[in-house]
Amino acid sequence: MSKIKPSQGAPYARIMGVGGYRPTRIVPNEVILETIDSSDEWIRSRSGIATRHWASPEETVSAMSVEAAGKAIADAGISPQQISGVIVSTVSHFKQTPAIATEIADKIGAVKPAAFDISAGCAGFGYGLTLAKGMVVEGSAEYVLVIGVERLSDLTDLEDRATAFLFGDGAGAVVVGPANEPQIGPTVWGSEGDKSDTIKQTVPWDDYREGKVDKFPAITQEGQAVFRWAVFEMAKVAQQALDAAGISSDDLDVFIPHQANMRIIDSMVKTLKLPEHVVVARDVETTGNTSAASIPLAMERLLATGQAKSGDTALVIGFGAGLVYAATVVTLP
């Protein structure tokens, strides 16, 4: 018989607050057209993107995260000292070690929290949210800060006609804490590693270090393959998340998919047959694809503009490099 004492966490977990940070520089498509042979009309028709934000040298991964985190903590109505876990999802922090989460935790004033980074691409927020929920319910943390942050402008090949217009920078954060009723549903997540080459870094860092290539590594993708996978396979995952939460699309108030591409978003809405009353996040138009930051940034904007409100039921789904995915139903803070 086990002598281990059972965990004593909260019965459930919830998102208590949300915050976002977008860099001050707004980059229109005209800037992208300086380095690729295309047009504003083509970019908008293919992606729905009109502008994106690019970070200045001072707007580092850490600095953007601290700004977003501060807003999320204030929105949650707690103090930084109450944060006992910090999870950061990013692919654009260029130090292999230490985890940027430790630096962010210190800068926000958290006191010796568990702090670590995860790399799950555009599904990173969903992965972090699921881990945070587990920490709260298991009892290893009471309040967990989950941050999705990217400086993808550092990993964008401005001469690649397929991707130069896609990516933006920014940070989004949420605070996850205890709840007396279910407010974060079961997560449907997974990976399809046999398709990992469809979104990837162009070359490994050591190839660049050893001089095998002259061009700094960037993100590249097979656009059509990614589009088909996202539209058809991720709609199935989204439906599975609804089923796991025990609700139908009629019960939804808000749909917040990863802001990859407007055509993907619109196609998923059609495939899922979402009712007209469901508010759909389309932050990609002015923010671009910010990978792990896209869902919390879109969530923050919907709430700030009044398009969504506290207590709404939202389906969130992220998907990207790996190929990885994560979907769940949440109650908005």
Short mmCIF file of C-alpha atoms in Angstrom, two decimals:
data_model
loop_
_atom_site.label_atom_id
_atom_site.label_comp_id
_atom_site.label_asym_id
_atom_site.label_seq_id
_atom_site.Cartn_x
_atom_site.Cartn_y
_atom_site.Cartn_z
CA MET A 1 0.00 0.00 0.00
CA SER A 2 1.37 3.40 -0.95
CA LYS A 3 2.59 5.69 1.81
CA ILE A 4 2.44 8.75 -0.44
CA LYS A 5 0.04 11.46 0.64
CA PRO A 6 -2.54 12.32 -2.06
CA SER A 7 -2.37 15.66 -3.82
CA GLN A 8 -4.53 18.41 -2.40
CA GLY A 9 -5.11 20.94 -5.13
CA ALA A 10 -8.18 22.82 -6.28
CA PRO A 11 -11.15 20.84 -7.61
CA TYR A 12 -10.92 22.72 -10.93
CA ALA A 13 -8.97 25.48 -12.64
CA ARG A 14 -9.91 28.63 -14.54
CA ILE A 15 -8.40 31.49 -16.52
CA MET A 16 -8.52 34.44 -14.12
CA GLY A 17 -6.95 37.20 -16.20
CA VAL A 18 -5.49 37.94 -19.61
CA GLY A 19 -3.00 40.47 -20.95
CA GLY A 20 -1.26 41.25 -24.22
CA TYR A 21 1.55 43.29 -25.67
CA ARG A 22 1.99 44.31 -29.30
CA PRO A 23 5.18 46.09 -30.40
CA THR A 24 4.80 49.77 -31.23
CA ARG A 25 5.96 49.44 -34.85
CA ILE A 26 3.14 48.60 -37.25
CA VAL A 27 4.34 47.12 -40.55
CA PRO A 28 1.97 47.33 -43.55
CA ASN A 29 2.15 45.01 -46.54
CA GLU A 30 3.90 47.75 -48.53
CA VAL A 31 7.04 47.17 -46.46
CA ILE A 32 6.96 43.44 -47.21
CA LEU A 33 6.61 44.18 -50.93
CA GLU A 34 10.03 45.86 -50.90
CA THR A 35 11.69 42.42 -50.80
CA ILE A 36 9.25 40.05 -52.55
CA ASP A 37 7.53 40.10 -55.93
CA SER A 38 3.89 40.25 -54.91
CA SER A 39 1.06 42.70 -54.24
CA ASP A 40 -1.03 43.93 -51.36
CA GLU A 41 -4.09 42.36 -52.97
CA TRP A 42 -2.35 38.95 -53.26
CA ILE A 43 -1.20 39.00 -49.62
CA ARG A 44 -4.65 39.96 -48.36
CA SER A 45 -6.41 37.36 -50.52
CA ARG A 46 -4.03 34.57 -49.48
CA SER A 47 -3.74 35.36 -45.78
CA GLY A 48 -6.12 38.14 -44.78
CA ILE A 49 -3.16 40.05 -43.32
CA ALA A 50 -2.97 43.81 -43.79
CA THR A 51 -0.46 44.73 -41.08
CA ARG A 52 1.68 43.13 -38.41
CA HIS A 53 3.81 44.34 -35.49
CA TRP A 54 7.60 44.02 -35.47
CA ALA A 55 9.63 44.43 -32.31
CA SER A 56 12.37 47.01 -31.82
CA PRO A 57 15.70 45.93 -30.27
CA GLU A 58 14.34 47.00 -26.88
CA GLU A 59 11.17 44.93 -27.27
CA THR A 60 12.83 41.64 -26.41
CA VAL A 61 11.11 38.33 -25.72
CA SER A 62 11.57 39.06 -22.03
CA ALA A 63 10.40 42.69 -22.17
CA MET A 64 7.24 41.89 -24.14
CA SER A 65 6.45 39.00 -21.81
CA VAL A 66 6.82 41.16 -18.71
CA GLU A 67 4.40 43.74 -20.16
CA ALA A 68 1.78 41.10 -21.04
CA ALA A 69 2.26 39.31 -17.73
CA GLY A 70 1.75 42.48 -15.71
CA LYS A 71 -1.58 43.12 -17.41
CA ALA A 72 -2.73 39.52 -16.90
CA ILE A 73 -1.80 39.54 -13.21
CA ALA A 74 -3.60 42.86 -12.66
CA ASP A 75 -6.63 41.54 -14.56
CA ALA A 76 -6.65 38.46 -12.31
CA GLY A 77 -6.69 40.64 -9.21
CA ILE A 78 -3.71 39.00 -7.55
CA SER A 79 -0.15 40.10 -6.77
CA PRO A 80 2.99 38.89 -8.57
CA GLN A 81 4.14 37.36 -5.28
CA GLN A 82 1.22 34.92 -5.47
CA ILE A 83 2.43 33.43 -8.77
CA SER A 84 3.90 30.00 -8.05
CA GLY A 85 4.44 28.81 -11.62
CA VAL A 86 5.60 30.47 -14.85
CA ILE A 87 5.32 28.66 -18.18
CA VAL A 88 6.61 30.34 -21.34
CA SER A 89 5.97 29.00 -24.83
CA THR A 90 8.31 30.38 -27.47
CA VAL A 91 10.50 29.34 -30.39
CA SER A 92 12.27 32.69 -30.72
CA HIS A 93 14.27 32.92 -27.48
CA PHE A 94 17.78 32.44 -28.81
CA LYS A 95 19.47 31.22 -25.62
CA GLN A 96 19.36 27.46 -25.29
CA THR A 97 19.67 27.89 -21.53
CA PRO A 98 18.61 29.17 -19.06
CA ALA A 99 14.86 29.17 -19.70
CA ILE A 100 13.57 32.69 -20.34
CA ALA A 101 10.75 31.88 -17.89
CA THR A 102 13.19 32.22 -14.99
CA GLU A 103 14.21 35.73 -16.05
CA ILE A 104 10.59 36.78 -16.58
CA ALA A 105 9.57 35.37 -13.19
CA ASP A 106 12.24 37.45 -11.50
CA LYS A 107 11.33 40.62 -13.39
CA ILE A 108 7.64 40.44 -12.51
CA GLY A 109 8.42 39.90 -8.82
CA ALA A 110 7.36 36.28 -8.41
CA VAL A 111 8.97 34.54 -5.42
CA LYS A 112 10.80 31.32 -6.30
CA PRO A 113 8.13 29.92 -8.65
CA ALA A 114 8.52 26.85 -10.80
CA ALA A 115 9.59 28.32 -14.15
CA PHE A 116 10.24 26.64 -17.48
CA ASP A 117 9.96 27.05 -21.25
CA ILE A 118 8.14 24.81 -23.71
CA SER A 119 8.53 24.53 -27.47
CA ALA A 120 5.26 23.58 -29.11
CA GLY A 121 5.07 26.11 -31.93
CA CYS A 122 1.68 27.62 -32.59
CA ALA A 123 0.04 25.11 -30.23
CA GLY A 124 2.26 26.30 -27.39
CA PHE A 125 -0.40 28.30 -25.58
CA GLY A 126 -2.72 25.29 -25.44
CA TYR A 127 0.08 23.10 -24.15
CA GLY A 128 0.99 25.66 -21.49
CA LEU A 129 -2.64 26.11 -20.45
CA THR A 130 -3.05 22.35 -20.02
CA LEU A 131 0.11 22.08 -17.91
CA ALA A 132 -0.99 25.03 -15.77
CA LYS A 133 -4.41 23.47 -15.20
CA GLY A 134 -2.72 20.26 -14.07
CA MET A 135 -0.45 22.15 -11.65
CA VAL A 136 -3.39 23.94 -10.03
CA VAL A 137 -5.57 20.85 -9.73
CA GLU A 138 -2.68 18.65 -8.59
CA GLY A 139 -1.75 21.22 -5.95
CA SER A 140 1.84 21.99 -6.93
CA ALA A 141 0.89 25.63 -7.67
CA GLU A 142 -2.01 27.91 -6.80
CA TYR A 143 -1.61 30.53 -9.52
CA VAL A 144 0.25 29.85 -12.76
CA LEU A 145 1.27 32.43 -15.35
CA VAL A 146 1.14 31.11 -18.92
CA ILE A 147 2.86 33.22 -21.59
CA GLY A 148 3.00 32.81 -25.35
CA VAL A 149 5.62 35.12 -26.85
CA GLU A 150 7.42 35.42 -30.17
CA ARG A 151 9.81 37.68 -32.07
CA LEU A 152 9.23 35.90 -35.36
CA SER A 153 10.62 38.87 -37.29
CA ASP A 154 14.01 37.48 -36.21
CA LEU A 155 13.21 34.19 -37.96
CA THR A 156 11.55 35.56 -41.10
CA ASP A 157 13.18 35.32 -44.51
CA LEU A 158 12.03 38.55 -46.12
CA GLU A 159 12.89 37.15 -49.55
CA ASP A 160 10.70 34.06 -49.15
CA ARG A 161 7.53 34.88 -51.08
CA ALA A 162 5.62 32.11 -49.25
CA THR A 163 6.26 33.30 -45.69
CA ALA A 164 7.67 36.85 -45.66
CA PHE A 165 4.24 38.40 -45.11
CA LEU A 166 2.97 35.97 -42.46
CA PHE A 167 4.77 36.58 -39.22
CA GLY A 168 4.51 39.17 -36.48
CA ASP A 169 5.78 39.74 -32.96
CA GLY A 170 4.01 40.01 -29.62
CA ALA A 171 3.23 38.44 -26.26
CA GLY A 172 0.03 37.19 -24.65
CA ALA A 173 -0.42 35.95 -21.11
CA VAL A 174 -3.05 34.45 -18.83
CA VAL A 175 -3.19 33.63 -15.14
CA VAL A 176 -4.61 30.20 -14.29
CA GLY A 177 -5.94 29.66 -10.77
CA PRO A 178 -8.36 27.60 -8.68
CA ALA A 179 -12.07 27.24 -9.43
CA ASN A 180 -15.07 25.56 -7.85
CA GLU A 181 -16.56 24.44 -11.16
CA PRO A 182 -15.07 23.31 -14.50
CA GLN A 183 -13.87 26.33 -16.50
CA ILE A 184 -11.10 24.71 -18.53
CA GLY A 185 -12.27 21.62 -20.36
CA PRO A 186 -10.36 18.46 -21.29
CA THR A 187 -7.58 19.07 -23.80
CA VAL A 188 -7.48 17.23 -27.09
CA TRP A 189 -3.84 17.37 -28.14
CA GLY A 190 -1.28 15.44 -30.11
CA SER A 191 1.31 15.46 -32.84
CA GLU A 192 1.90 14.12 -36.35
CA GLY A 193 5.65 13.90 -36.60
CA ASP A 194 5.53 12.30 -40.03
CA LYS A 195 4.52 15.75 -41.31
CA SER A 196 7.17 17.69 -39.37
CA ASP A 197 8.91 18.89 -42.53
CA THR A 198 5.89 20.94 -43.60
CA ILE A 199 6.78 23.70 -41.09
CA LYS A 200 10.40 23.92 -40.03
CA GLN A 201 13.55 25.92 -39.54
CA THR A 202 15.44 26.13 -42.84
CA VAL A 203 18.75 24.79 -41.47
CA PRO A 204 20.04 23.71 -38.03
CA TRP A 205 21.97 26.26 -35.97
CA ASP A 206 25.17 24.24 -36.22
CA ASP A 207 25.09 24.40 -40.04
CA TYR A 208 25.08 28.18 -39.76
CA ARG A 209 27.76 28.18 -37.05
CA GLU A 210 30.05 25.97 -39.11
CA GLY A 211 29.65 28.11 -42.21
CA LYS A 212 27.82 25.50 -44.27
CA VAL A 213 25.25 28.18 -45.11
CA ASP A 214 25.56 31.95 -45.23
CA LYS A 215 21.93 32.81 -44.59
CA PHE A 216 20.63 33.03 -41.02
CA PRO A 217 18.09 30.25 -40.29
CA ALA A 218 14.45 31.16 -40.84
CA ILE A 219 11.03 29.54 -40.68
CA THR A 220 9.70 27.97 -43.85
CA GLN A 221 6.61 25.96 -44.67
CA GLU A 222 4.76 24.08 -47.39
CA GLY A 223 1.76 26.35 -47.58
CA GLN A 224 -0.74 24.13 -49.37
CA ALA A 225 0.02 21.07 -47.24
CA VAL A 226 -0.34 23.10 -44.05
CA PHE A 227 -3.59 24.65 -45.28
CA ARG A 228 -5.17 21.28 -46.07
CA TRP A 229 -4.07 19.78 -42.76
CA ALA A 230 -5.30 22.73 -40.73
CA VAL A 231 -8.68 22.98 -42.42
CA PHE A 232 -9.61 19.31 -42.49
CA GLU A 233 -7.75 17.70 -39.60
CA MET A 234 -7.94 20.56 -37.10
CA ALA A 235 -11.67 20.98 -37.59
CA LYS A 236 -11.96 17.36 -36.42
CA VAL A 237 -9.81 18.12 -33.37
CA ALA A 238 -11.94 21.18 -32.58
CA GLN A 239 -15.07 19.04 -32.70
CA GLN A 240 -13.43 16.48 -30.42
CA ALA A 241 -12.72 19.25 -27.90
CA LEU A 242 -16.38 20.27 -27.95
CA ASP A 243 -17.41 16.65 -27.44
CA ALA A 244 -14.92 16.22 -24.59
CA ALA A 245 -16.35 19.30 -22.87
CA GLY A 246 -19.86 17.93 -23.28
CA ILE A 247 -21.16 20.82 -25.36
CA SER A 248 -22.21 21.49 -28.94
CA SER A 249 -21.37 24.38 -31.22
CA ASP A 250 -24.73 25.91 -30.27
CA ASP A 251 -23.44 26.31 -26.71
CA LEU A 252 -20.40 28.30 -27.85
CA ASP A 253 -20.14 32.07 -27.57
CA VAL A 254 -16.64 32.54 -28.98
CA PHE A 255 -14.20 30.72 -31.28
CA ILE A 256 -10.50 31.60 -30.89
CA PRO A 257 -8.37 29.59 -33.32
CA HIS A 258 -4.65 30.12 -33.83
CA GLN A 259 -4.29 33.22 -35.98
CA ALA A 260 -2.43 31.57 -38.83
CA ASN A 261 -4.35 32.68 -41.85
CA MET A 262 -7.80 34.18 -42.45
CA ARG A 263 -8.65 31.57 -45.07
CA ILE A 264 -7.91 28.78 -42.60
CA ILE A 265 -10.05 30.47 -39.93
CA ASP A 266 -12.99 30.99 -42.30
CA SER A 267 -12.75 27.43 -43.61
CA MET A 268 -12.74 25.99 -40.09
CA VAL A 269 -15.83 28.03 -39.19
CA LYS A 270 -17.58 26.61 -42.25
CA THR A 271 -16.47 23.03 -41.62
CA LEU A 272 -17.54 23.20 -37.96
CA LYS A 273 -20.85 24.78 -39.03
CA LEU A 274 -20.62 27.34 -36.26
CA PRO A 275 -23.84 29.29 -35.64
CA GLU A 276 -23.92 32.95 -36.61
CA HIS A 277 -24.03 34.07 -32.97
CA VAL A 278 -20.52 32.71 -32.32
CA VAL A 279 -17.93 35.50 -32.25
CA VAL A 280 -14.85 34.51 -34.26
CA ALA A 281 -11.39 35.94 -33.53
CA ARG A 282 -9.82 37.42 -36.66
CA ASP A 283 -6.92 39.24 -35.05
CA VAL A 284 -4.61 37.97 -37.80
CA GLU A 285 -5.64 40.88 -40.04
CA THR A 286 -3.72 43.44 -38.01
CA THR A 287 -1.38 41.27 -35.92
CA GLY A 288 -0.20 38.60 -38.33
CA ASN A 289 0.80 35.11 -37.24
CA THR A 290 2.44 35.37 -33.81
CA SER A 291 2.61 31.62 -33.20
CA ALA A 292 2.32 30.84 -29.47
CA ALA A 293 1.18 34.40 -28.70
CA SER A 294 -1.72 34.45 -31.15
CA ILE A 295 -4.51 32.92 -29.03
CA PRO A 296 -4.00 34.98 -25.85
CA LEU A 297 -3.51 38.13 -27.94
CA ALA A 298 -6.75 37.47 -29.81
CA MET A 299 -8.54 36.65 -26.54
CA GLU A 300 -7.33 39.88 -24.95
CA ARG A 301 -8.48 41.96 -27.92
CA LEU A 302 -11.96 40.38 -28.05
CA LEU A 303 -12.48 41.15 -24.36
CA ALA A 304 -10.99 44.65 -24.57
CA THR A 305 -13.20 45.62 -27.52
CA GLY A 306 -16.34 44.12 -26.01
CA GLN A 307 -16.81 41.58 -28.79
CA ALA A 308 -16.56 38.91 -26.09
CA LYS A 309 -17.37 39.19 -22.40
CA SER A 310 -16.43 37.63 -19.11
CA GLY A 311 -18.15 34.29 -18.61
CA ASP A 312 -18.44 33.51 -22.32
CA THR A 313 -17.76 29.93 -23.39
CA ALA A 314 -14.90 29.80 -25.91
CA LEU A 315 -13.33 27.09 -28.02
CA VAL A 316 -9.58 27.62 -28.46
CA ILE A 317 -7.34 25.63 -30.77
CA GLY A 318 -3.69 25.99 -31.70
CA PHE A 319 -1.80 24.08 -34.38
CA GLY A 320 1.57 24.33 -36.06
CA ALA A 321 5.15 23.11 -36.40
CA GLY A 322 5.66 19.52 -35.41
CA LEU A 323 2.93 19.09 -36.50
CA VAL A 324 1.35 19.62 -33.08
CA TYR A 325 -2.08 20.71 -31.94
CA ALA A 326 -4.10 21.41 -28.79
CA ALA A 327 -7.77 22.34 -28.37
CA THR A 328 -9.97 22.94 -25.35
CA VAL A 329 -13.09 24.78 -24.23
CA VAL A 330 -12.66 27.54 -21.64
CA THR A 331 -14.71 30.12 -19.79
CA LEU A 332 -13.37 33.59 -20.54
CA PRO A 333 -12.11 35.59 -17.57
#
